[in-house]
Each structure stands twice: as C-alpha cells, then as structure tokens.
CSV table of C-alpha atoms in Angstrom, one decimal:
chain,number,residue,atom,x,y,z
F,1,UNK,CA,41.4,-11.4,23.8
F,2,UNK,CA,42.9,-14.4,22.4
F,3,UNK,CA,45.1,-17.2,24.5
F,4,UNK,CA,47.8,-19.7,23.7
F,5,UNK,CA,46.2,-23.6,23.4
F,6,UNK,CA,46.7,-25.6,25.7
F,7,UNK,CA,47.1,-29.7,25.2
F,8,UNK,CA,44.2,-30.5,27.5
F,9,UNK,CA,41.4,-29.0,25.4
F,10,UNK,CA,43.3,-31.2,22.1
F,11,UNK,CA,41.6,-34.0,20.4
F,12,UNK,CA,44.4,-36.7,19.2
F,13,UNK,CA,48.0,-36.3,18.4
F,14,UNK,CA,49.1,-32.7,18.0
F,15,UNK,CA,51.8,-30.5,16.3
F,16,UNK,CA,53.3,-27.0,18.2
F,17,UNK,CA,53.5,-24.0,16.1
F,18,UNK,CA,53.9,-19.9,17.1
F,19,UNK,CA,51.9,-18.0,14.8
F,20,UNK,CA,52.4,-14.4,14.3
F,21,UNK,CA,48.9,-12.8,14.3
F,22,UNK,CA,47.4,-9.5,13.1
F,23,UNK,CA,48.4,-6.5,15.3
F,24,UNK,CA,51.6,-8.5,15.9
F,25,UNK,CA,50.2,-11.1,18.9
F,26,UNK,CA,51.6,-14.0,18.8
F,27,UNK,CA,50.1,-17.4,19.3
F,28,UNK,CA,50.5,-21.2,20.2
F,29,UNK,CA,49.0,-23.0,17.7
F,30,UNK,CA,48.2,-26.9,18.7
F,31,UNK,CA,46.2,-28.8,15.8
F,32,UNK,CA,46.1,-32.2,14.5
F,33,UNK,CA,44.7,-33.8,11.2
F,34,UNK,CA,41.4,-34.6,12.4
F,35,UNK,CA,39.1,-32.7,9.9
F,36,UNK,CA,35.1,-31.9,11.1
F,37,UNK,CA,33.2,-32.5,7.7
F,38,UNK,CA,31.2,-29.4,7.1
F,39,UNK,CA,27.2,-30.1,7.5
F,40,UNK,CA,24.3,-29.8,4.1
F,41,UNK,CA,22.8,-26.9,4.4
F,42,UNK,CA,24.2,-24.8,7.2
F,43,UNK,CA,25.2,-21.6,7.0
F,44,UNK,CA,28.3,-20.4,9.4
F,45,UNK,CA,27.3,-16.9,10.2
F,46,UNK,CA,29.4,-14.4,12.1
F,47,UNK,CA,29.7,-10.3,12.3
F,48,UNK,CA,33.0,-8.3,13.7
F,49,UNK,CA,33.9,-4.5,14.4
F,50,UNK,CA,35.8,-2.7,11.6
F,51,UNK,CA,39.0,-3.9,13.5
F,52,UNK,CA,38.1,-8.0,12.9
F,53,UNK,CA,36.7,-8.4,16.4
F,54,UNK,CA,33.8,-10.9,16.6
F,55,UNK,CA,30.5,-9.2,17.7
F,56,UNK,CA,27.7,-11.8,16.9
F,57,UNK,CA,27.9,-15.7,16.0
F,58,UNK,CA,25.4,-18.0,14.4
F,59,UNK,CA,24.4,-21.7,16.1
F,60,UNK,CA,26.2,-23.5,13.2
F,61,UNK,CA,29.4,-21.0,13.8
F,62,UNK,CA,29.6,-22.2,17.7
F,63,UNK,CA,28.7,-25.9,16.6
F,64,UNK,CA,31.3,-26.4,14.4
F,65,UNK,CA,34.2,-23.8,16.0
F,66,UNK,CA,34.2,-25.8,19.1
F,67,UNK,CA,34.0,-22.2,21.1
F,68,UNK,CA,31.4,-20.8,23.5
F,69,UNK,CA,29.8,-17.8,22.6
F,70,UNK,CA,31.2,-16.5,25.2
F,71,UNK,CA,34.8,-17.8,24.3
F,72,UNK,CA,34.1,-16.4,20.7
F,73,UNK,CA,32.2,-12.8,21.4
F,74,UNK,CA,35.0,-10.0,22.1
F,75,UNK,CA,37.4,-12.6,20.6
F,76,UNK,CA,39.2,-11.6,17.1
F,77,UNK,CA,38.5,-13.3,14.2
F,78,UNK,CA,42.0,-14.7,13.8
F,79,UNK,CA,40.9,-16.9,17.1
F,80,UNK,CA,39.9,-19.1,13.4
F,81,UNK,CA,43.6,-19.2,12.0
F,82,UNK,CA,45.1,-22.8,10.6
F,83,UNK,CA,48.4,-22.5,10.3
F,84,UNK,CA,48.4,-24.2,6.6
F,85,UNK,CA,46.7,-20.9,6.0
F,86,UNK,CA,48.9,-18.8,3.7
F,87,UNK,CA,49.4,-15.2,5.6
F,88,UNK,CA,49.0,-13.9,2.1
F,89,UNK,CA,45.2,-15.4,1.6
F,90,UNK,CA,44.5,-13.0,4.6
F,91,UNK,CA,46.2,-10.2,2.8
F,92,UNK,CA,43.9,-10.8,0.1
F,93,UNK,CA,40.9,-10.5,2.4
F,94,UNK,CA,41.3,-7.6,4.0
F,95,UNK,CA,42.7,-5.8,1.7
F,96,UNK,CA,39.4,-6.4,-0.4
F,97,UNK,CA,37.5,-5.5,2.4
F,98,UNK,CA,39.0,-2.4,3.5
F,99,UNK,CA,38.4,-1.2,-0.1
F,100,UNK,CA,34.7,-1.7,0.7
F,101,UNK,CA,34.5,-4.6,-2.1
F,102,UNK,CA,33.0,-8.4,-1.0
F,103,UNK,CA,36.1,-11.1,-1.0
F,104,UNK,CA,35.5,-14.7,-1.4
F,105,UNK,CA,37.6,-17.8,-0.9
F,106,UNK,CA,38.5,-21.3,0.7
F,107,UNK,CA,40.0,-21.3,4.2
F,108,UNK,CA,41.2,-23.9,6.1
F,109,UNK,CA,39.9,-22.7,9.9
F,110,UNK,CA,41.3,-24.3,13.2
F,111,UNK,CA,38.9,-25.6,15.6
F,112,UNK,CA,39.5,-25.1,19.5
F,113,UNK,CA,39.9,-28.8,20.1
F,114,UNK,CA,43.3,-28.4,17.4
F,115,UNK,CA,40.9,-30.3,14.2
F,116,UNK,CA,40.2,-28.3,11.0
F,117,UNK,CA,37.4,-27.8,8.6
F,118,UNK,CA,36.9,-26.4,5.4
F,119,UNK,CA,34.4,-23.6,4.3
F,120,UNK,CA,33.9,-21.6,0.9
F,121,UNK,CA,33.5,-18.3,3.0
F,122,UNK,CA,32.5,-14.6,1.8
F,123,UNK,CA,33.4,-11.4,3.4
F,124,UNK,CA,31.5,-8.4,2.8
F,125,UNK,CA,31.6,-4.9,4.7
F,126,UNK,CA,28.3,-3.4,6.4
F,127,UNK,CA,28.2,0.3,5.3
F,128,UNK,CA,24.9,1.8,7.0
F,129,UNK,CA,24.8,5.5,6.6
F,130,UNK,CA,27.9,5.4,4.0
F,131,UNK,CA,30.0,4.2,6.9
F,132,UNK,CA,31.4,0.8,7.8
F,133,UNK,CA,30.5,-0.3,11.0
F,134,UNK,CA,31.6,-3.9,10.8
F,135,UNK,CA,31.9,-6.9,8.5
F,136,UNK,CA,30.1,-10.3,8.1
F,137,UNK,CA,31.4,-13.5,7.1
F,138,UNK,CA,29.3,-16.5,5.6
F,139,UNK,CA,31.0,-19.7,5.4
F,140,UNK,CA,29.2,-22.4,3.4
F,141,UNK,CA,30.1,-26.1,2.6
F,142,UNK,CA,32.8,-26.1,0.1
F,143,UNK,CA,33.3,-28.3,-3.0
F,144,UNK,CA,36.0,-31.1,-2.1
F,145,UNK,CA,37.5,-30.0,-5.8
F,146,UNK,CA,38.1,-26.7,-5.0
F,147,UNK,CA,39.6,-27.8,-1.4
F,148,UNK,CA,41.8,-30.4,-3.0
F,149,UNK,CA,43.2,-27.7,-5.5
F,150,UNK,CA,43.8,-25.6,-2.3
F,151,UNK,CA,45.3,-28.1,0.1
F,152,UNK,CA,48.2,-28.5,-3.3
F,153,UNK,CA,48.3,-24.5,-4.1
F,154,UNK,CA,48.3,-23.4,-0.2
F,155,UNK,CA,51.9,-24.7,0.8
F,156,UNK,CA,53.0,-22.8,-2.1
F,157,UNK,CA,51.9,-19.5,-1.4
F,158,UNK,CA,54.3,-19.1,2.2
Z,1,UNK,CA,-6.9,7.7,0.1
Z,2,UNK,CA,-6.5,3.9,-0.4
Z,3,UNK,CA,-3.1,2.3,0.1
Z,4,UNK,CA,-2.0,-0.6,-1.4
Z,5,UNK,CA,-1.1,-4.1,0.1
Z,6,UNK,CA,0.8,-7.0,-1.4
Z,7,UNK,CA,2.6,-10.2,-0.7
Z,8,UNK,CA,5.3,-11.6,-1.7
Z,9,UNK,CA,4.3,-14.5,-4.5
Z,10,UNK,CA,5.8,-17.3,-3.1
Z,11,UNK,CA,2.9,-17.1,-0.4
Z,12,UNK,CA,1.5,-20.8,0.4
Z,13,UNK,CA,-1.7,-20.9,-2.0
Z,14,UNK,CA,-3.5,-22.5,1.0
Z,15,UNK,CA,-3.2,-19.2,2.8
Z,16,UNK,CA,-5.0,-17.2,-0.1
Z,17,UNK,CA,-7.9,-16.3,1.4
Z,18,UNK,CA,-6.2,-15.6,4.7
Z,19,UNK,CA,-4.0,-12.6,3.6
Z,20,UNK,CA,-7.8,-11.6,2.3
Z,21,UNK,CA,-9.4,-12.2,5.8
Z,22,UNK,CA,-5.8,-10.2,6.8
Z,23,UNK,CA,-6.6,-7.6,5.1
Z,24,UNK,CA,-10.3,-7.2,6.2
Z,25,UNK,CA,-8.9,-7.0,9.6
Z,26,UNK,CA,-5.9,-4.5,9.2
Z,27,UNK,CA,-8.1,-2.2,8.1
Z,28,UNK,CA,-11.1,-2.2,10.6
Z,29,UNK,CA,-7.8,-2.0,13.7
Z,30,UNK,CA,-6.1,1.0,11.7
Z,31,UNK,CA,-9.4,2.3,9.9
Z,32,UNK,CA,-7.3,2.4,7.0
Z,33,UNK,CA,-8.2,1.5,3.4
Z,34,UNK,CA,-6.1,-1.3,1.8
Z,35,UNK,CA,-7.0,-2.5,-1.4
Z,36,UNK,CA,-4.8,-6.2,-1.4
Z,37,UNK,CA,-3.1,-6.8,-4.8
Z,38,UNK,CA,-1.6,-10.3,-5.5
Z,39,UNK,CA,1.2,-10.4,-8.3
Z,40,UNK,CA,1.2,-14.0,-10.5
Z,41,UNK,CA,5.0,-13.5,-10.0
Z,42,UNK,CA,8.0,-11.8,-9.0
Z,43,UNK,CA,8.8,-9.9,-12.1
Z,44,UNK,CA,5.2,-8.2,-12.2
Z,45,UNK,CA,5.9,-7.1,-8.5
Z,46,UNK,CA,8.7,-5.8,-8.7
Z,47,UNK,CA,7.6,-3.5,-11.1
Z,48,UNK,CA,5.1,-1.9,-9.1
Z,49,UNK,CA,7.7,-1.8,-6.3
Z,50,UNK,CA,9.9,0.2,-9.0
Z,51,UNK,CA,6.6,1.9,-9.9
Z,52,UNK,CA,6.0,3.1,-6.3
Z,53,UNK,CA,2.3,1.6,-6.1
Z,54,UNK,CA,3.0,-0.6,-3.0
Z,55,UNK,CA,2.6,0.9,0.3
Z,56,UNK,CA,2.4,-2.1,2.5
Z,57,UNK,CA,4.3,-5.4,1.6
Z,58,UNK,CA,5.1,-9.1,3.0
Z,59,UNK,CA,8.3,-8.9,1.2
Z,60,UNK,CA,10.9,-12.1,1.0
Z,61,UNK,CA,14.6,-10.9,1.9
Z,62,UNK,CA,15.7,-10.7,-1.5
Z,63,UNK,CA,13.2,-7.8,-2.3
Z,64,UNK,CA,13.8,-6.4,1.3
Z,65,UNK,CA,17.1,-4.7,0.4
Z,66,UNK,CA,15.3,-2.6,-2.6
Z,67,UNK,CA,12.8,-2.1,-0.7
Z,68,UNK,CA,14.7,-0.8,2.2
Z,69,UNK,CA,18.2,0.7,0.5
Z,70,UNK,CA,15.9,2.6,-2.3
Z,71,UNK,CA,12.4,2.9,-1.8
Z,72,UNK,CA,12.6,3.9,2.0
Z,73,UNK,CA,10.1,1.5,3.6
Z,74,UNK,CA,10.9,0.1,7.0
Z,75,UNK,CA,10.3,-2.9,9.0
Z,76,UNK,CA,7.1,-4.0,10.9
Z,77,UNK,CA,6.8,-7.3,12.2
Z,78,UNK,CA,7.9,-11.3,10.8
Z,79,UNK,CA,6.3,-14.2,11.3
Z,80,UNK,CA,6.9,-15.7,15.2
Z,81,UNK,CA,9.4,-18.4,14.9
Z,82,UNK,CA,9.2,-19.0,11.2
Z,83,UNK,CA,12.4,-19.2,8.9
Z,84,UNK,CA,12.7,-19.6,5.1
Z,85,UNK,CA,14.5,-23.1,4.1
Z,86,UNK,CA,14.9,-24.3,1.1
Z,87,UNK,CA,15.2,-28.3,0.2
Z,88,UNK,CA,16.7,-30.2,-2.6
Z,89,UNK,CA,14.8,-33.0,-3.9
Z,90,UNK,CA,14.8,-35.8,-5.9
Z,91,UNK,CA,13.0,-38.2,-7.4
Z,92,UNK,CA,12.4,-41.9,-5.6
Z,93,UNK,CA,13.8,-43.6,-8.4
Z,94,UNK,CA,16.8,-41.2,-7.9
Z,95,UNK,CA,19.7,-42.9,-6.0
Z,96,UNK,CA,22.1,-40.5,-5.1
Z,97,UNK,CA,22.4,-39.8,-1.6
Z,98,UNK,CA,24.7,-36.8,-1.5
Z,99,UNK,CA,24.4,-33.5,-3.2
Z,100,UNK,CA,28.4,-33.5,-3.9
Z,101,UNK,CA,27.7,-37.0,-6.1
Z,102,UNK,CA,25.1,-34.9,-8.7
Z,103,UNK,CA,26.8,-34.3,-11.8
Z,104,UNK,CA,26.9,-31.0,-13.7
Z,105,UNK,CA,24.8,-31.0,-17.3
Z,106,UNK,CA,21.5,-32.1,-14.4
Z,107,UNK,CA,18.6,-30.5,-15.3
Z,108,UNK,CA,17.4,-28.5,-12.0
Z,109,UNK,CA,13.6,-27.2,-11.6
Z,110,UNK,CA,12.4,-24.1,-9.5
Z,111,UNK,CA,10.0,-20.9,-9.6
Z,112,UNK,CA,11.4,-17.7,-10.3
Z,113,UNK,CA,11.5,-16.9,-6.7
Z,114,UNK,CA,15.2,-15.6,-6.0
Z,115,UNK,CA,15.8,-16.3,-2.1
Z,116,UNK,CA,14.5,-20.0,-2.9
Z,117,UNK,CA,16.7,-20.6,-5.7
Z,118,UNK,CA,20.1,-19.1,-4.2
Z,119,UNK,CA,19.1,-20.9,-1.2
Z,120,UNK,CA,19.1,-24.3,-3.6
Z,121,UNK,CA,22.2,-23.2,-5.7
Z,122,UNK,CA,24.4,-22.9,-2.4
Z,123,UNK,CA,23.2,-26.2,-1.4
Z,124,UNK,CA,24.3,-27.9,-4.9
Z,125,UNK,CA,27.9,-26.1,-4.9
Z,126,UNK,CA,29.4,-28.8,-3.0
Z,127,UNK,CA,28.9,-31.0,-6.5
Z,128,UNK,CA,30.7,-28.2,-8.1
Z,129,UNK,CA,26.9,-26.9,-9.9
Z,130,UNK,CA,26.2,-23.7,-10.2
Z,131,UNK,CA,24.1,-22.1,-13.3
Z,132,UNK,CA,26.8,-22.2,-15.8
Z,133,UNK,CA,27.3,-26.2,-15.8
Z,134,UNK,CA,23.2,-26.8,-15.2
Z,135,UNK,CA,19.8,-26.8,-17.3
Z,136,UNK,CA,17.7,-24.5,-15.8
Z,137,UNK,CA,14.1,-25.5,-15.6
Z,138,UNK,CA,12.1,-22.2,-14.5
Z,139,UNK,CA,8.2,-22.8,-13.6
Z,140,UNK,CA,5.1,-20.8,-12.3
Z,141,UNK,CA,4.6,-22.5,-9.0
Z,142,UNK,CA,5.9,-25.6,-7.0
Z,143,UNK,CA,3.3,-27.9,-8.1
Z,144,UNK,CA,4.9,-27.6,-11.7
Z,145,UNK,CA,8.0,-28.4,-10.1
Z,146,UNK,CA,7.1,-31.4,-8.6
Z,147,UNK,CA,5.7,-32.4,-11.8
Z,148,UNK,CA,8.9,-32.2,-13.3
Z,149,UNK,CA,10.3,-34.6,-11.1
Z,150,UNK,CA,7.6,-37.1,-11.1
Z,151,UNK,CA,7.6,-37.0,-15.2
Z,152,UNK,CA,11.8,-37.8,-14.9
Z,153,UNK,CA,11.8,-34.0,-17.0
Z,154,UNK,CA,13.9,-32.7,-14.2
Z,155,UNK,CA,16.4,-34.3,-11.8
Z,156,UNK,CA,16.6,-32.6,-9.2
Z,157,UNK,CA,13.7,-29.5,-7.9
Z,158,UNK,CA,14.4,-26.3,-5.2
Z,159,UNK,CA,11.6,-26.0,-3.5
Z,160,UNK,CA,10.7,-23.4,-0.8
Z,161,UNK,CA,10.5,-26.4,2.5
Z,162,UNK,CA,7.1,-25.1,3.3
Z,163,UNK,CA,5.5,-24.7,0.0
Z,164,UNK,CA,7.1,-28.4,-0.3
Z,165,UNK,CA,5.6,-29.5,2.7
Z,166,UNK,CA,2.0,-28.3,1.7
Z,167,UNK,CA,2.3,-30.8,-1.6
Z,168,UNK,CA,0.1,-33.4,-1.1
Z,169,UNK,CA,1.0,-36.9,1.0
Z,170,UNK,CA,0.4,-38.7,-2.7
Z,171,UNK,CA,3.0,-36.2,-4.5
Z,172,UNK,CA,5.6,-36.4,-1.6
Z,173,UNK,CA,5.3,-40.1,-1.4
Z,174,UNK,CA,7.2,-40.3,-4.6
Z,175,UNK,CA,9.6,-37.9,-4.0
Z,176,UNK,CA,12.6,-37.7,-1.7
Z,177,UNK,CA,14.5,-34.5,0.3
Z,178,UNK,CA,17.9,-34.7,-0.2
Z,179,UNK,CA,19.5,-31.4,1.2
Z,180,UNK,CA,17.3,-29.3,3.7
Z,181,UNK,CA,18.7,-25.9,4.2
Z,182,UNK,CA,19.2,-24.7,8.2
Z,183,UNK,CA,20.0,-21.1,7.3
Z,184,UNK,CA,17.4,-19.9,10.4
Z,185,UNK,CA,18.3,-16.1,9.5
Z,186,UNK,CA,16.4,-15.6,6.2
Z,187,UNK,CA,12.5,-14.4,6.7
Z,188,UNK,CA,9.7,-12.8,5.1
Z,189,UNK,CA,8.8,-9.5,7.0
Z,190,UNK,CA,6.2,-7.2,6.6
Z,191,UNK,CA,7.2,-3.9,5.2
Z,192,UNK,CA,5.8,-0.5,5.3
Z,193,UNK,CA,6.1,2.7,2.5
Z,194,UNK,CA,6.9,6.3,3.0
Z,195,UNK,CA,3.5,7.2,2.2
Z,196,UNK,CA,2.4,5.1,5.7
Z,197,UNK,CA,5.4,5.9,7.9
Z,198,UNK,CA,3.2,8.2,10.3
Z,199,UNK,CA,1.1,4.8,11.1
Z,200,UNK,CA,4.1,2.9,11.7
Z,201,UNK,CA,3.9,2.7,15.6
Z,202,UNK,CA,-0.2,2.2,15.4
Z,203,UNK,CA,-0.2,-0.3,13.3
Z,204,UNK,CA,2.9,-2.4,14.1
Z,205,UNK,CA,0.9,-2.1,17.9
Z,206,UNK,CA,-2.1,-3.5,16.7
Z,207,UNK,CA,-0.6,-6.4,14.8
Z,208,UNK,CA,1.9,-7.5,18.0
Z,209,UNK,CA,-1.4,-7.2,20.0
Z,210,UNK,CA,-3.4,-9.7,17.3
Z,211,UNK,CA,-2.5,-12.5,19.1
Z,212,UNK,CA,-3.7,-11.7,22.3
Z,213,UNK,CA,-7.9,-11.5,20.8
Z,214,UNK,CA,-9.8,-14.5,19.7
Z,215,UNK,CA,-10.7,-12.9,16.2
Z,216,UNK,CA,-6.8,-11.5,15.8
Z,217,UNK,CA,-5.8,-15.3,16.5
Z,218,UNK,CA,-8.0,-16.4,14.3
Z,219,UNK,CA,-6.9,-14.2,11.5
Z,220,UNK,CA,-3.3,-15.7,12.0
Z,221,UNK,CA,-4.5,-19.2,11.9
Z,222,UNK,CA,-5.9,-18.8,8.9
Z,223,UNK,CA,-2.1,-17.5,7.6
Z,224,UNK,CA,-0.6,-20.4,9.3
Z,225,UNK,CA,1.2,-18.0,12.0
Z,226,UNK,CA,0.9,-17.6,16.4
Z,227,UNK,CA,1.3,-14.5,16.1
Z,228,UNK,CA,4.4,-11.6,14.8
Z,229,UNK,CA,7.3,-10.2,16.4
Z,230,UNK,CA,8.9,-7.0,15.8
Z,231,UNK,CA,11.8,-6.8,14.1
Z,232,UNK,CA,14.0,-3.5,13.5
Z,233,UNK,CA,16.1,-1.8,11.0
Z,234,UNK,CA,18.9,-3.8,12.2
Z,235,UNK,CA,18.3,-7.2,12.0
Z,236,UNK,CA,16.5,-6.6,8.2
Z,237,UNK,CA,19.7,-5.1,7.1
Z,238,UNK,CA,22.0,-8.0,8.7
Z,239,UNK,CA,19.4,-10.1,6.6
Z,240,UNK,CA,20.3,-8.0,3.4
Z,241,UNK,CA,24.0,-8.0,4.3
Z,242,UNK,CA,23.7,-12.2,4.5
Z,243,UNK,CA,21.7,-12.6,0.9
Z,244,UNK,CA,24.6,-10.0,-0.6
Z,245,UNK,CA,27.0,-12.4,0.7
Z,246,UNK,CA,25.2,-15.5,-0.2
Z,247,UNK,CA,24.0,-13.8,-3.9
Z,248,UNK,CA,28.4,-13.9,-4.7
C-alpha cells in the first residue's frame, strides 16, 4: 500500500510532482531541500519479498525514513523514491538483482516529512534452498565525493 | 569419542579461563567429552574448520556463513543482548574530529579479525578510504594495536568496542574513539557440527537453562554474559546475507 503525500506531514517549503511507480501506481511526490545528514556508524537495514515489498526494518531505517514500522512493513520499497532519482538507476538495480547478482550504488531517498538523505546502499538477493525468497538492502553513510559526482551525473540520466 | 570445541580468536583474553571453566561445565550437563582448542588466529582456525576437526564453535559472523552454507553446522544460542561494534580511534594528539576529514595514504592498524575490520573499513568510506588508498598495519592482538597508536606508528586503529574497552584506563586515557559502529545485528553465536546434530535440542536446553542455577550463572559471569538466547537458522542467515552485503 503506498498513499499520495499530503502537505501536513511536510517539513518547510515544498515542490509537487506525480511519479510513475513500479507496477504502474502513480504517486504525489511532495519534497523540499532539507537534507537529514546520514549518522557514523549506522547501518540502515531493511528485507522485502521477491516483488520489492518491505517485510522487516532496522531502528536506524525507521529513524532516519521518518515512517512507522508500521507505516513501512507491507509498504513497497519505492515508498523510498526521490524524484531526482534517475528511473534508469532503478533499472540498473533490479535488473542486477533479478539476475541473482549483488548491486551497489548512491540513492538519493525521500523521507516521509518531503527531506532527503543520502546512502551508499547494497542490494543483494536471499537464495535459501537455491530459491529467492526476498532481498536485503544495507544502506551506509556515503562519501560526500561520490554524492557530489551524483547530484551533477543524476539530472543527466532522465 | 571426544568432540572438539573452539572459539572464535577475537575472544576477550580476560575471559580465557572462562571458556575453560565453560567447557568443564558443558560437559558434565551433556556428559559429553569436549577437548577445548584455542587457535592464535583466524587463519589457523579456519583451517581446521576446512579440515573438519571442529565440532562445536563460538564462531564470529564472518566464519558463520562457511560454517553454515558448507560445512552444515547450525545455530545454538548467542550471547543475551550482546552485539559486535567496532570503533575507530585515534590518537589524543590526533585532531580530526570527523572520519570524512582523514586523508587517504593514513596508515590504519587492526588484527586479522575480518568482521572487525569491515566493520572499521565501512566506517572510514565516508573519507573516501578503503584498502587501495591506505597502509595496512596488520597485528596479533589489540594491545599491539593500541601500541601503534600510542608510538604515532599508526593513525588511526579498528578495534573490536569491547576488546577496546577491556584496554586498560592508562592506555585509553591517551587514546580517543572517533566513530563507534551501531550495526546491533552482527553477533558471535555458538555453532554446532554434523557429527553433534543428534544433541542439538539437549544441549541448546541445558545452555538456555544455565542461567537459571547458581553454578550455570556463575559460569557465564566468568564469560562476561547473563545468560544465551536461541537463535535459529533464520536470523544466522539474515546475519550472513548482511556481511555479504557489507563485504562489497
């Protein structure tokens, strides 16, 4: 289940956007420029079905989403999804994954109070009995080089 | 038949002679004979891992997935409430407050324990480090790495927290934590071999019942734990699936 925002739940001024999301839902996107610096040493943990929809979040994942774990569990993934994401970095990811290989990369996620913040995140699927049964995500604090070469090669990529 | 019991070597060295006293006790509850075998480091025990001599095994999560994926042992029990961290740290003298200001060519001290040091490399990316743009300083035990620091031979040591912690109050006072790790999901468990699967129940019984006897909490005092909990196939292989992810 994943709803529209809604102004009341946004921190600061805000920009409107529609985003067409995986399994073609689409979404109101509010978000503003207010970026949540990631914390030293945490760890952003979170697991999904095969079909991207979240089964099991971390402290550090609810801290810094801005979600309940109840607003998150049963929610998919792309509850996560910044607009100044490139559709084609997604692409990327699950195509990796559904080839049962790790991906790795910088992602710009939204937060549920329309801010942003920046992980280094890895994807990798959970094959138990030569099957996968879901995937797990990592996020860890990225380095504000490789974010900088991402905030100028992102706009490119739409 | 003896079976053969080991922990992992980044065991506190102030618990020594409690996996000893451990030992003693695990086999008098399961009337069992365990001969306790303690490697000088990770390379040696992983080779009677690969060997097959290990039945019984406080393993770290990095040796969990072998141990698990390819040498079919299972889960028994972890430590209650107890996580493996990692820290960063630096010399007093040291002024940098922020492991994003260190500066690649730094030469970086640790032991050649593997969750410890990933743990420490993830917490130095964020200066854009990793093992290509460092000098590696690798060390038998923590005391050598805190000797590193304190002789300016190293500028910056990965300790495991709690082996850090144990250092003494004269050691810490001239050294200074700069990134603690919060990971909360990483743990040492103790693992048991095919040849002891048929004892599983019994003996992962009698160790969640330890805490509940005078002698079994005495036992665990002198390992620096309340008590275990039980831990299944799942959560071990969510642990694996997280260090595969974090190892990338």
């Amino acid at each position: 289940m994943i709803n529209d925002m809604h102004p009341e739940e946004i921190i600061g001024e805000f920009k409107e956007v529609t985003l067409n999301l995986y399994n073609s839902v689409a979404r109101k996107i509010l978000y503003t420029e207010v970026e949540t610096p990631y914390p030293d040493g945490k760890l952003i943990v979170s697991t999904t079905t095969p079909e991207g929809i979240i089964t099991h979040v971390h402290p550090a994942f609810i801290e810094m989403s801005g979600f309940t774990e109840k607003e998150l569990i049963g929610a998919p993934h792309s509850i996560l999804r910044h607009p100044d994401m490139p559709p084609v970095a997604f692409k990327g990811l699950w195509d990796t994954v559904f080839s049962g290989e790790k991906w790795q990369g910088y992602v710009k996620n939204l937060r549920k109070d329309g801010g942003y913040y920046w992980v280094k995140a890895t994807v990798i699927p959970n094959v138990r009995q030569g099957k996968v049964v879901g995937y797990t995500s990592v996020r860890r604090k990225p380095s504000r080089t490789k974010v900088d070469e991402c905030i100028a090669l992102y706009p490119t990529l739409f | 038949m003896s079976f053969m019991f080991t922990v992992s070597p980044d065991f506190s060295p102030a618990h020594l002679s409690g996996w000893y006293i451990f030992n003693t006790w695990l086999q008098k509850q399961t009337e069992l004979a365990f001969h306790l075998e303690l490697y000088d480091d990770f390379h040696a025990q992983t080779d009677a891992i690969k060997s097959d001599n290990v039945d019984l095994i406080y393993a770290n999560s990095f040796d969990a997935a072998m141990l698990m994926r390819d040498k079919g042992f299972l889960p028994l029990v972890k430590a209650k409430g107890k996580s493996d961290e990692a820290v960063i740290v630096v010399n007093t003298d040291n002024t940098v407050e922020d492991a994003a200001h260190l500066s690649p060519g730094i030469k970086v001290a640790y032991t050649d324990d593997p969750d410890v040091k990933m743990m420490g490399m993830i917490m130095l990316e964020p200066g854009d480090l990793d093992a290509s743009n460092i000098e590696a300083i690798v060390v038998k035990t923590n005391v050598l790495v805190a000797k590193k620091l304190l002789k300016g031979e190293a500028d910056v040591g990965i300790f495991l927290a709690e082996a850090y912690e144990d250092l003494s109050k004269i050691i810490k006072m001239q050294l200074r934590i700069l990134v603690q790790s919060e990971i909360s999901v990483i743990h040492h468990s103790l693992m048991i071999g095919p040849k002891l699967l048929d004892k599983r129940d019994e003996i992962q019984k009698a160790l969640l019942e330890m805490e509940s006897c005078a002698k079994g909490q005495g036992v665990l005092e002198s390992l620096g734990f309340s008590g275990w909990e039980k831990i299944e196939e799942d959560e071990v292989e969510f642990m694996i699936d997280l260090v595969d992810a974090l190892a990338m």
